[in-house]
Amino acid sequence: MTNIDFKAEVAARKEALIADLFSLLEINSERDDSQVTPETPFGPGPVKALEKFLSLAARDGYATTNVDNYAGHFTYGDDLPDDAEVLGIFAHMDVVPAGSGWDSAPYSPEIRDGKIYARGASDDKGPTMACYYGLKILKELNVPLTKKIRFIAGTDEESGWGDMDYYFKHVGLPDPDFGFSPDAEFPIINGEKGNITEYLHFSGENIGSVHLHSFTGGLRENMVPESATAIISGDLEGIQAKFDAFVQANADKNLKFESELASDDKMTVILHGRSAHGAMPEKGVNGATYLAKFLDEIGVVSPFIKIAGTILLEDHAGEKLGVAFEDPKMGALSMNAGVFKFEDSASNNTIAVNCRYPQGTDSDKIYEVLIALAGVTAVTKSAHEHTPHYVPMEDTLVSTLLSVYEKQTGLKGHEQIIGGGTFGRLLKRGVAFGAMFPGDIDTMHQANEFIPVDVLLRAAAIYAEAIYELAK
């Protein structure tokens, strides 16, 4: 069966693949804690997307299982012996909030210049459907396999991974023996840094010629805040000139201010930067830290603002913060200040500091540095932490996937270790595999997220052959 022309098989299913992908992209599957119920553990959107995905699998003749709307799976190879090995494929239906700055509606997918634009196009609905069609090809060609396949879709990958915690506790099946997640890039991701969010706590007290009433910024801990909003009062004389001067002084950041003065002499100020994935904070412009820098310069006196606007500003490696660390194999720690919440009447204001750390350091060492920051009243950790993960190049999982990549692309494969966290790390023998190719523009977690149609098709062909080689 090795003479299958996988690229031709994908091309024959191009229109169907895109139609099925659009049916998922049209669903706003952002987590919404305000609408959590026993039936919608992360809000209605992720459930709707999961149900749609499982309905596509049922349509195509797979046996499907929905585990209480937390996650679900379909299986292939149920006719194989009970002791057959299981290949797990892990994807996710949830997306990060769309945010602002889109040129088209984020949940009305459209193709422009050969690219599919929508939230989730590249993270992770596009790669998920490319992988789904890779397996669909093998099924429709009735290719004999010796390993079972369990294709698992989660609904909380972008937040706390509560979906997978629940799934593994309640699914009633042994874990897959090995597997991959189509949620990163080629040639392979066989190592992932640790991931912890630690929250800096502050009092609401602030003094100075300008008084800060509130400050909010950021949508998710794993996103660079595109914008931030502050309400201020006090000495606001010449404020427009100060806006203009600050934008000019930071011209390379393309900052944009909005402001509105209310009847009670309070002014609302919004500063726009540029969002990016929190694992690569250097690719964005943190609107919250730049707004804090501005407020610090015009007279707000507050530890919250001082730390946000001076220490956290452009501190992508945590050097000013004091948590910088580099490992020869896994690389350097990265830091993203992702969510900011402040009210002058509150005693528990927070900045969420998300660190992607290599082997050699840990969350406790990071905590010891953060708790010593002047003006910080307490530090707490997120309930969910990922420790560093690595699958050796010698593992047949890694070598097989790299071999398929090299065969189909003509490019040399190599290992990669990233700061991002994927479901690949759910298994001891688990990796991330595609769907971005070297040199592709990364728009994950950004406005105008897209996946090129040709990338979608190339990835589907690679997934088809990869699944075949792993499970034949």
Tab-separated table of C-alpha atoms in Angstrom:
chain	number	residue	atom	x	y	z
A	1	MET	CA	0.000	0.000	0.000
A	2	THR	CA	3.026	2.326	0.017
A	3	ASN	CA	2.297	3.418	-3.557
A	4	ILE	CA	-0.636	5.585	-2.467
A	5	ASP	CA	-0.437	9.095	-3.938
A	6	PHE	CA	-1.463	10.891	-0.752
A	7	LYS	CA	-1.308	14.352	-2.316
A	8	ALA	CA	-3.670	13.288	-5.090
A	9	GLU	CA	-6.038	11.729	-2.585
A	10	VAL	CA	-6.136	14.985	-0.627
A	11	ALA	CA	-6.650	17.038	-3.783
A	12	ALA	CA	-9.661	14.894	-4.646
A	13	ARG	CA	-11.216	15.825	-1.302
A	14	LYS	CA	-10.222	19.495	-1.254
A	15	GLU	CA	-13.708	20.998	-1.448
A	16	ALA	CA	-15.131	18.615	1.156
A	17	LEU	CA	-12.222	19.317	3.528
A	18	ILE	CA	-12.712	23.074	3.265
A	19	ALA	CA	-16.489	22.778	3.700
A	20	ASP	CA	-16.082	20.688	6.851
A	21	LEU	CA	-13.461	23.085	8.184
A	22	PHE	CA	-15.753	26.066	7.564
A	23	SER	CA	-18.509	24.329	9.533
A	24	LEU	CA	-16.184	24.323	12.562
A	25	LEU	CA	-14.752	27.805	12.016
A	26	GLU	CA	-18.261	29.274	11.978
A	27	ILE	CA	-18.672	28.268	15.636
A	28	ASN	CA	-17.457	30.743	18.254
A	29	SER	CA	-15.846	28.266	20.623
A	30	GLU	CA	-14.229	30.684	23.036
A	31	ARG	CA	-14.349	29.657	26.675
A	32	ASP	CA	-17.086	31.618	28.475
A	33	ASP	CA	-17.071	31.180	32.247
A	34	SER	CA	-20.202	33.324	32.575
A	35	GLN	CA	-22.253	30.577	30.901
A	36	VAL	CA	-20.800	27.529	32.621
A	37	THR	CA	-23.353	24.854	33.551
A	38	PRO	CA	-23.054	21.124	34.256
A	39	GLU	CA	-23.828	20.595	30.565
A	40	THR	CA	-21.467	23.316	29.323
A	41	PRO	CA	-18.335	23.055	31.497
A	42	PHE	CA	-16.480	25.788	29.588
A	43	GLY	CA	-19.466	27.606	28.118
A	44	PRO	CA	-21.729	26.691	25.188
A	45	GLY	CA	-19.305	27.480	22.351
A	46	PRO	CA	-16.721	24.746	22.984
A	47	VAL	CA	-19.526	22.188	23.422
A	48	LYS	CA	-21.122	23.194	20.132
A	49	ALA	CA	-17.808	22.792	18.313
A	50	LEU	CA	-17.135	19.422	19.931
A	51	GLU	CA	-20.601	18.178	18.974
A	52	LYS	CA	-20.065	19.347	15.408
A	53	PHE	CA	-16.718	17.583	15.161
A	54	LEU	CA	-18.149	14.339	16.513
A	55	SER	CA	-21.100	14.616	14.125
A	56	LEU	CA	-18.685	14.752	11.185
A	57	ALA	CA	-17.017	11.584	12.484
A	58	ALA	CA	-20.369	9.847	12.929
A	59	ARG	CA	-21.334	10.873	9.387
A	60	ASP	CA	-18.186	9.172	8.132
A	61	GLY	CA	-18.913	5.945	9.952
A	62	TYR	CA	-16.756	6.163	13.058
A	63	ALA	CA	-17.860	5.133	16.539
A	64	THR	CA	-17.918	8.333	18.630
A	65	THR	CA	-17.883	9.054	22.358
A	66	ASN	CA	-18.676	12.359	24.102
A	67	VAL	CA	-17.334	12.449	27.661
A	68	ASP	CA	-19.804	14.818	29.344
A	69	ASN	CA	-19.031	17.659	26.908
A	70	TYR	CA	-15.478	18.028	28.263
A	71	ALA	CA	-13.864	16.122	25.409
A	72	GLY	CA	-14.717	13.412	22.960
A	73	HIS	CA	-13.180	10.910	20.618
A	74	PHE	CA	-13.836	8.622	17.712
A	75	THR	CA	-12.077	5.331	17.095
A	76	TYR	CA	-10.825	3.418	14.086
A	77	GLY	CA	-9.710	-0.192	14.093
A	78	ASP	CA	-12.258	-1.557	16.560
A	79	ASP	CA	-12.077	-4.896	14.732
A	80	LEU	CA	-8.449	-5.324	15.795
A	81	PRO	CA	-7.481	-7.461	18.815
A	82	ASP	CA	-8.052	-5.954	22.252
A	83	ASP	CA	-4.318	-5.914	22.942
A	84	ALA	CA	-3.458	-3.949	19.785
A	85	GLU	CA	-1.463	-0.789	20.394
A	86	VAL	CA	-3.360	2.503	20.249
A	87	LEU	CA	-2.173	5.596	18.391
A	88	GLY	CA	-3.639	8.713	19.985
A	89	ILE	CA	-4.241	11.908	18.019
A	90	PHE	CA	-5.007	14.945	20.172
A	91	ALA	CA	-6.689	18.098	18.864
A	92	HIS	CA	-8.802	20.853	20.382
A	93	MET	CA	-11.976	22.669	19.430
A	94	ASP	CA	-11.669	25.713	21.714
A	95	VAL	CA	-10.086	28.959	20.556
A	96	VAL	CA	-8.682	32.040	22.224
A	97	PRO	CA	-10.894	35.157	22.196
A	98	ALA	CA	-11.040	36.858	18.823
A	99	GLY	CA	-10.113	40.282	20.184
A	100	SER	CA	-10.090	43.314	17.909
A	101	GLY	CA	-8.290	44.430	14.766
A	102	TRP	CA	-9.809	41.979	12.287
A	103	ASP	CA	-10.336	42.852	8.620
A	104	SER	CA	-13.195	40.342	8.442
A	105	ALA	CA	-15.590	38.783	10.929
A	106	PRO	CA	-13.556	36.230	12.920
A	107	TYR	CA	-16.354	33.635	12.896
A	108	SER	CA	-17.372	34.128	9.279
A	109	PRO	CA	-14.555	32.261	7.553
A	110	GLU	CA	-13.530	33.440	4.135
A	111	ILE	CA	-10.788	32.750	1.618
A	112	ARG	CA	-8.723	35.722	0.489
A	113	ASP	CA	-5.569	35.431	-1.601
A	114	GLY	CA	-5.472	31.689	-1.053
A	115	LYS	CA	-5.726	31.932	2.727
A	116	ILE	CA	-8.575	30.893	5.026
A	117	TYR	CA	-9.193	33.661	7.563
A	118	ALA	CA	-10.999	32.911	10.839
A	119	ARG	CA	-10.265	32.473	14.519
A	120	GLY	CA	-9.107	28.885	14.843
A	121	ALA	CA	-7.952	28.575	11.227
A	122	SER	CA	-4.398	27.728	12.297
A	123	ASP	CA	-5.003	26.978	16.011
A	124	ASP	CA	-6.352	24.371	15.910
A	125	LYS	CA	-9.372	23.681	13.728
A	126	GLY	CA	-7.497	23.875	10.417
A	127	PRO	CA	-4.760	21.409	11.413
A	128	THR	CA	-7.369	19.213	13.103
A	129	MET	CA	-9.359	18.840	9.907
A	130	ALA	CA	-6.210	18.293	7.843
A	131	CYS	CA	-5.343	15.402	10.170
A	132	TYR	CA	-8.945	14.169	10.171
A	133	TYR	CA	-8.866	13.946	6.374
A	134	GLY	CA	-5.521	12.178	6.523
A	135	LEU	CA	-7.185	9.370	8.466
A	136	LYS	CA	-10.346	9.603	6.353
A	137	ILE	CA	-8.269	8.790	3.267
A	138	LEU	CA	-6.915	5.616	4.874
A	139	LYS	CA	-10.417	4.604	5.941
A	140	GLU	CA	-11.959	5.199	2.519
A	141	LEU	CA	-9.135	3.292	0.807
A	142	ASN	CA	-9.597	0.494	3.366
A	143	VAL	CA	-5.873	0.456	4.111
A	144	PRO	CA	-5.048	-2.391	6.537
A	145	LEU	CA	-3.577	-1.249	9.841
A	146	THR	CA	-2.318	-3.163	12.872
A	147	LYS	CA	-2.827	-0.436	15.468
A	148	LYS	CA	-6.016	1.169	16.677
A	149	ILE	CA	-6.473	4.914	16.374
A	150	ARG	CA	-8.229	7.130	18.859
A	151	PHE	CA	-8.760	10.701	17.640
A	152	ILE	CA	-9.426	12.881	20.696
A	153	ALA	CA	-10.775	16.435	20.653
A	154	GLY	CA	-10.654	18.664	23.724
A	155	THR	CA	-12.444	21.888	24.609
A	156	ASP	CA	-10.125	23.685	27.071
A	157	GLU	CA	-6.631	23.544	25.602
A	158	GLU	CA	-6.299	27.321	25.527
A	159	SER	CA	-6.994	27.701	29.244
A	160	GLY	CA	-6.404	25.199	32.022
A	161	TRP	CA	-6.616	21.808	30.267
A	162	GLY	CA	-9.517	20.895	32.528
A	163	ASP	CA	-10.963	19.026	29.554
A	164	MET	CA	-8.147	16.488	29.464
A	165	ASP	CA	-8.010	16.132	33.242
A	166	TYR	CA	-11.683	15.160	33.185
A	167	TYR	CA	-11.407	13.037	30.042
A	168	PHE	CA	-8.658	10.753	31.325
A	169	LYS	CA	-10.445	10.308	34.668
A	170	HIS	CA	-13.815	9.443	33.156
A	171	VAL	CA	-13.314	7.928	29.696
A	172	GLY	CA	-12.829	4.433	31.099
A	173	LEU	CA	-10.085	3.453	28.645
A	174	PRO	CA	-6.334	2.989	28.975
A	175	ASP	CA	-4.226	5.880	27.721
A	176	PRO	CA	-3.040	5.586	24.113
A	177	ASP	CA	0.403	4.007	23.838
A	178	PHE	CA	1.888	6.888	21.836
A	179	GLY	CA	0.637	9.747	19.748
A	180	PHE	CA	0.858	13.253	18.371
A	181	SER	CA	-1.033	16.531	18.285
A	182	PRO	CA	-1.516	18.487	15.017
A	183	ASP	CA	-1.196	21.779	16.873
A	184	ALA	CA	2.210	23.302	16.258
A	185	GLU	CA	4.661	23.106	13.371
A	186	PHE	CA	6.743	20.858	11.173
A	187	PRO	CA	9.157	19.125	11.088
A	188	ILE	CA	8.282	18.117	14.688
A	189	ILE	CA	8.006	19.373	18.254
A	190	ASN	CA	9.503	16.685	20.459
A	191	GLY	CA	10.236	18.923	23.426
A	192	GLU	CA	8.169	21.506	25.296
A	193	LYS	CA	9.192	23.808	28.095
A	194	GLY	CA	7.437	23.883	31.422
A	195	ASN	CA	4.509	26.259	31.735
A	196	ILE	CA	3.322	28.031	34.880
A	197	THR	CA	1.312	31.183	35.551
A	198	GLU	CA	2.103	33.001	38.777
A	199	TYR	CA	-0.092	35.865	39.943
A	200	LEU	CA	1.371	39.016	41.461
A	201	HIS	CA	-1.036	40.509	44.019
A	202	PHE	CA	-1.223	44.217	44.909
A	203	SER	CA	-3.251	46.545	47.099
A	204	GLY	CA	-5.356	49.168	45.370
A	205	GLU	CA	-3.673	52.089	47.078
A	206	ASN	CA	-2.049	54.630	44.762
A	207	ILE	CA	-0.897	58.202	45.221
A	208	GLY	CA	0.322	60.855	42.858
A	209	SER	CA	-0.833	63.786	40.797
A	210	VAL	CA	-2.845	61.402	38.614
A	211	HIS	CA	-5.108	58.904	40.404
A	212	LEU	CA	-5.713	55.437	38.980
A	213	HIS	CA	-9.255	54.165	39.522
A	214	SER	CA	-9.034	50.996	37.447
A	215	PHE	CA	-6.821	49.183	34.987
A	216	THR	CA	-7.682	46.134	32.869
A	217	GLY	CA	-5.781	44.427	30.100
A	218	GLY	CA	-5.452	41.047	28.458
A	219	LEU	CA	-7.913	38.319	27.495
A	220	ARG	CA	-5.928	35.176	28.307
A	221	GLU	CA	-2.703	34.364	30.128
A	222	ASN	CA	-1.291	32.791	26.963
A	223	MET	CA	-1.904	35.878	24.820
A	224	VAL	CA	0.045	39.114	24.639
A	225	PRO	CA	-2.530	41.810	25.590
A	226	GLU	CA	-3.539	43.658	22.451
A	227	SER	CA	-4.972	46.538	24.480
A	228	ALA	CA	-5.520	47.858	27.995
A	229	THR	CA	-7.950	50.310	29.561
A	230	ALA	CA	-7.435	52.667	32.503
A	231	ILE	CA	-9.729	55.138	34.255
A	232	ILE	CA	-7.825	58.092	35.714
A	233	SER	CA	-8.461	61.497	37.269
A	234	GLY	CA	-6.425	64.365	38.724
A	235	ASP	CA	-3.841	66.402	36.839
A	236	LEU	CA	-4.822	65.735	33.244
A	237	GLU	CA	-3.700	69.075	31.835
A	238	GLY	CA	-2.161	68.714	28.391
A	239	ILE	CA	-3.055	65.039	28.263
A	240	GLN	CA	-3.492	64.953	24.476
A	241	ALA	CA	-0.008	66.338	23.966
A	242	LYS	CA	1.293	63.668	26.327
A	243	PHE	CA	-0.510	60.987	24.311
A	244	ASP	CA	1.091	62.287	21.123
A	245	ALA	CA	4.563	62.518	22.644
A	246	PHE	CA	4.370	58.969	24.015
A	247	VAL	CA	3.281	57.561	20.652
A	248	GLN	CA	6.096	59.455	18.947
A	249	ALA	CA	8.676	58.268	21.487
A	250	ASN	CA	7.587	54.672	20.773
A	251	ALA	CA	6.956	55.085	17.065
A	252	ASP	CA	8.310	51.646	16.205
A	253	LYS	CA	5.530	50.023	18.264
A	254	ASN	CA	2.627	51.575	16.303
A	255	LEU	CA	0.711	52.382	19.481
A	256	LYS	CA	-2.748	53.933	19.323
A	257	PHE	CA	-4.584	55.839	22.065
A	258	GLU	CA	-8.297	56.321	22.585
A	259	SER	CA	-9.669	58.548	25.342
A	260	GLU	CA	-12.964	59.880	26.658
A	261	LEU	CA	-13.529	62.425	29.444
A	262	ALA	CA	-16.649	61.847	31.549
A	263	SER	CA	-18.735	64.474	33.366
A	264	ASP	CA	-17.162	63.526	36.715
A	265	ASP	CA	-13.702	64.522	35.402
A	266	LYS	CA	-12.637	60.889	35.100
A	267	MET	CA	-10.959	59.938	31.850
A	268	THR	CA	-11.031	56.531	30.215
A	269	VAL	CA	-7.820	55.782	28.337
A	270	ILE	CA	-7.347	52.823	26.005
A	271	LEU	CA	-3.992	51.928	24.496
A	272	HIS	CA	-3.699	49.472	21.601
A	273	GLY	CA	-0.602	47.404	20.903
A	274	ARG	CA	-0.497	44.087	19.048
A	275	SER	CA	-1.450	40.630	20.243
A	276	ALA	CA	0.622	37.470	19.797
A	277	HIS	CA	0.929	33.985	21.268
A	278	GLY	CA	2.105	34.141	24.867
A	279	ALA	CA	4.836	31.592	24.143
A	280	MET	CA	6.434	34.127	21.785
A	281	PRO	CA	5.808	37.461	23.511
A	282	GLU	CA	8.486	39.208	21.473
A	283	LYS	CA	6.201	38.943	18.433
A	284	GLY	CA	3.589	41.213	20.022
A	285	VAL	CA	3.390	44.670	21.572
A	286	ASN	CA	1.991	44.406	25.089
A	287	GLY	CA	-0.629	47.146	25.250
A	288	ALA	CA	-0.962	46.760	29.033
A	289	THR	CA	2.691	47.262	29.885
A	290	TYR	CA	2.939	50.248	27.545
A	291	LEU	CA	-0.160	51.838	29.070
A	292	ALA	CA	1.364	51.284	32.512
A	293	LYS	CA	4.583	52.927	31.327
A	294	PHE	CA	2.567	55.935	30.141
A	295	LEU	CA	0.673	56.212	33.427
A	296	ASP	CA	3.913	55.965	35.381
A	297	GLU	CA	5.361	58.824	33.352
A	298	ILE	CA	2.364	61.159	33.812
A	299	GLY	CA	2.103	60.858	37.589
A	300	VAL	CA	0.427	57.629	38.745
A	301	VAL	CA	2.336	56.294	41.778
A	302	SER	CA	1.546	52.630	42.411
A	303	PRO	CA	3.578	49.411	42.724
A	304	PHE	CA	1.139	47.805	40.269
A	305	ILE	CA	1.920	50.436	37.639
A	306	LYS	CA	5.627	50.633	38.438
A	307	ILE	CA	6.173	46.891	38.016
A	308	ALA	CA	3.906	46.656	34.954
A	309	GLY	CA	5.389	49.675	33.192
A	310	THR	CA	9.074	49.292	33.995
A	311	ILE	CA	10.015	45.743	35.020
A	312	LEU	CA	7.552	43.775	32.852
A	313	LEU	CA	7.858	46.081	29.829
A	314	GLU	CA	9.658	44.284	26.988
A	315	ASP	CA	11.076	41.780	29.489
A	316	HIS	CA	10.439	38.741	27.298
A	317	ALA	CA	13.212	36.628	28.870
A	318	GLY	CA	12.464	37.685	32.460
A	319	GLU	CA	15.828	39.410	32.885
A	320	LYS	CA	14.565	42.553	34.628
A	321	LEU	CA	12.116	40.442	36.573
A	322	GLY	CA	14.980	38.259	37.784
A	323	VAL	CA	13.708	34.876	36.580
A	324	ALA	CA	15.834	34.540	33.426
A	325	PHE	CA	17.310	31.078	32.882
A	326	GLU	CA	18.693	29.192	29.894
A	327	ASP	CA	19.306	25.497	29.338
A	328	PRO	CA	21.703	24.350	26.584
A	329	LYS	CA	19.143	21.931	25.110
A	330	MET	CA	15.773	23.513	25.845
A	331	GLY	CA	16.768	27.143	25.478
A	332	ALA	CA	15.755	30.196	27.448
A	333	LEU	CA	12.797	30.942	29.703
A	334	SER	CA	10.197	33.261	28.213
A	335	MET	CA	7.803	35.507	30.121
A	336	ASN	CA	4.444	36.987	29.146
A	337	ALA	CA	2.463	39.351	31.345
A	338	GLY	CA	-0.944	38.297	30.113
A	339	VAL	CA	-3.837	39.570	32.258
A	340	PHE	CA	-4.022	42.744	34.376
A	341	LYS	CA	-6.788	43.592	36.859
A	342	PHE	CA	-6.794	46.624	39.167
A	343	GLU	CA	-9.436	48.569	41.127
A	344	ASP	CA	-8.431	51.278	43.593
A	345	SER	CA	-11.091	50.037	46.027
A	346	ALA	CA	-9.877	46.435	45.896
A	347	SER	CA	-7.222	44.774	48.024
A	348	ASN	CA	-6.500	41.893	45.643
A	349	ASN	CA	-5.344	43.284	42.322
A	350	THR	CA	-3.381	40.979	40.062
A	351	ILE	CA	-0.974	40.644	37.172
A	352	ALA	CA	-0.751	37.172	35.637
A	353	VAL	CA	2.844	36.355	34.736
A	354	ASN	CA	3.092	33.321	32.455
A	355	CYS	CA	6.530	31.682	32.265
A	356	ARG	CA	7.610	28.995	29.799
A	357	TYR	CA	10.668	27.513	31.517
A	358	PRO	CA	13.290	24.938	30.466
A	359	GLN	CA	14.679	22.067	32.484
A	360	GLY	CA	17.004	23.292	35.240
A	361	THR	CA	14.583	25.710	36.862
A	362	ASP	CA	11.054	25.353	38.213
A	363	SER	CA	7.990	27.199	39.437
A	364	ASP	CA	9.255	27.348	43.026
A	365	LYS	CA	12.419	29.158	41.992
A	366	ILE	CA	10.327	31.597	39.980
A	367	TYR	CA	8.043	32.102	42.979
A	368	GLU	CA	10.975	32.947	45.271
A	369	VAL	CA	11.979	35.782	42.954
A	370	LEU	CA	8.475	37.155	42.462
A	371	ILE	CA	7.544	37.224	46.150
A	372	ALA	CA	10.557	39.456	46.816
A	373	LEU	CA	9.399	42.221	44.417
A	374	ALA	CA	8.824	45.529	46.162
A	375	GLY	CA	5.120	46.342	46.460
A	376	VAL	CA	3.886	42.802	45.803
A	377	THR	CA	1.657	41.690	48.687
A	378	ALA	CA	1.451	38.011	47.696
A	379	VAL	CA	2.158	35.553	44.871
A	380	THR	CA	-0.037	32.589	43.967
A	381	LYS	CA	0.333	29.884	41.325
A	382	SER	CA	-2.157	28.606	38.783
A	383	ALA	CA	-3.690	25.267	39.673
A	384	HIS	CA	-2.392	23.665	36.485
A	385	GLU	CA	1.316	23.419	35.702
A	386	HIS	CA	3.208	21.651	32.934
A	387	THR	CA	6.725	20.478	33.669
A	388	PRO	CA	9.294	20.211	30.835
A	389	HIS	CA	8.616	17.386	28.357
A	390	TYR	CA	10.974	15.661	25.901
A	391	VAL	CA	10.832	12.619	23.602
A	392	PRO	CA	14.271	11.570	22.289
A	393	MET	CA	15.101	11.632	18.605
A	394	GLU	CA	15.844	7.907	18.806
A	395	ASP	CA	12.220	7.073	19.635
A	396	THR	CA	10.533	5.414	16.655
A	397	LEU	CA	7.637	7.863	16.982
A	398	VAL	CA	9.966	10.787	16.312
A	399	SER	CA	12.053	9.075	13.643
A	400	THR	CA	8.988	7.849	11.741
A	401	LEU	CA	7.311	11.259	11.679
A	402	LEU	CA	10.518	12.962	10.570
A	403	SER	CA	10.978	10.369	7.827
A	404	VAL	CA	7.500	11.078	6.440
A	405	TYR	CA	8.096	14.826	6.598
A	406	GLU	CA	11.398	14.487	4.744
A	407	LYS	CA	9.894	12.221	2.093
A	408	GLN	CA	7.002	14.551	1.310
A	409	THR	CA	8.828	17.880	1.517
A	410	GLY	CA	12.381	17.081	0.482
A	411	LEU	CA	13.529	19.052	3.522
A	412	LYS	CA	15.779	17.786	6.286
A	413	GLY	CA	13.953	17.045	9.526
A	414	HIS	CA	15.262	18.087	12.909
A	415	GLU	CA	14.101	18.223	16.493
A	416	GLN	CA	12.517	21.333	17.981
A	417	ILE	CA	11.792	22.419	21.532
A	418	ILE	CA	9.227	25.168	22.066
A	419	GLY	CA	7.760	27.325	24.789
A	420	GLY	CA	4.224	26.628	23.657
A	421	GLY	CA	2.290	23.809	25.277
A	422	THR	CA	0.424	21.250	23.182
A	423	PHE	CA	-1.608	18.144	23.886
A	424	GLY	CA	1.369	16.184	22.566
A	425	ARG	CA	2.761	16.253	26.081
A	426	LEU	CA	-0.234	14.373	27.454
A	427	LEU	CA	1.548	11.118	26.698
A	428	LYS	CA	5.064	10.138	27.733
A	429	ARG	CA	5.615	9.190	24.081
A	430	GLY	CA	3.763	12.178	22.671
A	431	VAL	CA	4.851	14.964	20.323
A	432	ALA	CA	3.377	17.800	18.281
A	433	PHE	CA	3.506	17.466	14.496
A	434	GLY	CA	2.530	20.328	12.161
A	435	ALA	CA	0.682	21.963	10.639
A	436	MET	CA	2.815	25.081	10.111
A	437	PHE	CA	5.794	24.678	7.787
A	438	PRO	CA	9.201	26.344	8.200
A	439	GLY	CA	8.981	29.930	7.003
A	440	ASP	CA	5.190	30.168	7.352
A	441	ILE	CA	3.752	33.310	8.925
A	442	ASP	CA	2.524	32.499	12.435
A	443	THR	CA	-0.841	34.172	13.142
A	444	MET	CA	-1.926	32.029	16.102
A	445	HIS	CA	-3.654	34.094	18.818
A	446	GLN	CA	-3.511	37.192	16.595
A	447	ALA	CA	-6.063	39.227	14.682
A	448	ASN	CA	-6.572	38.051	11.093
A	449	GLU	CA	-5.522	34.492	11.915
A	450	PHE	CA	-5.253	32.407	8.758
A	451	ILE	CA	-4.053	29.154	7.246
A	452	PRO	CA	-3.118	29.031	3.542
A	453	VAL	CA	-5.172	26.516	1.595
A	454	ASP	CA	-2.046	24.938	0.144
A	455	VAL	CA	-0.624	24.446	3.658
A	456	LEU	CA	-3.865	22.769	4.710
A	457	LEU	CA	-3.636	20.336	1.783
A	458	ARG	CA	0.092	19.648	2.144
A	459	ALA	CA	-0.394	18.944	5.842
A	460	ALA	CA	-3.305	16.587	5.182
A	461	ALA	CA	-1.135	14.499	2.846
A	462	ILE	CA	1.656	14.344	5.420
A	463	TYR	CA	-0.815	13.332	8.140
A	464	ALA	CA	-2.259	10.579	5.955
A	465	GLU	CA	1.137	9.029	5.341
A	466	ALA	CA	2.248	9.591	8.944
A	467	ILE	CA	-0.771	7.781	10.362
A	468	TYR	CA	-0.218	4.968	7.887
A	469	GLU	CA	3.468	4.579	8.789
A	470	LEU	CA	2.755	4.686	12.526
A	471	ALA	CA	-0.156	2.253	12.437
A	472	LYS	CA	0.543	-0.066	9.490
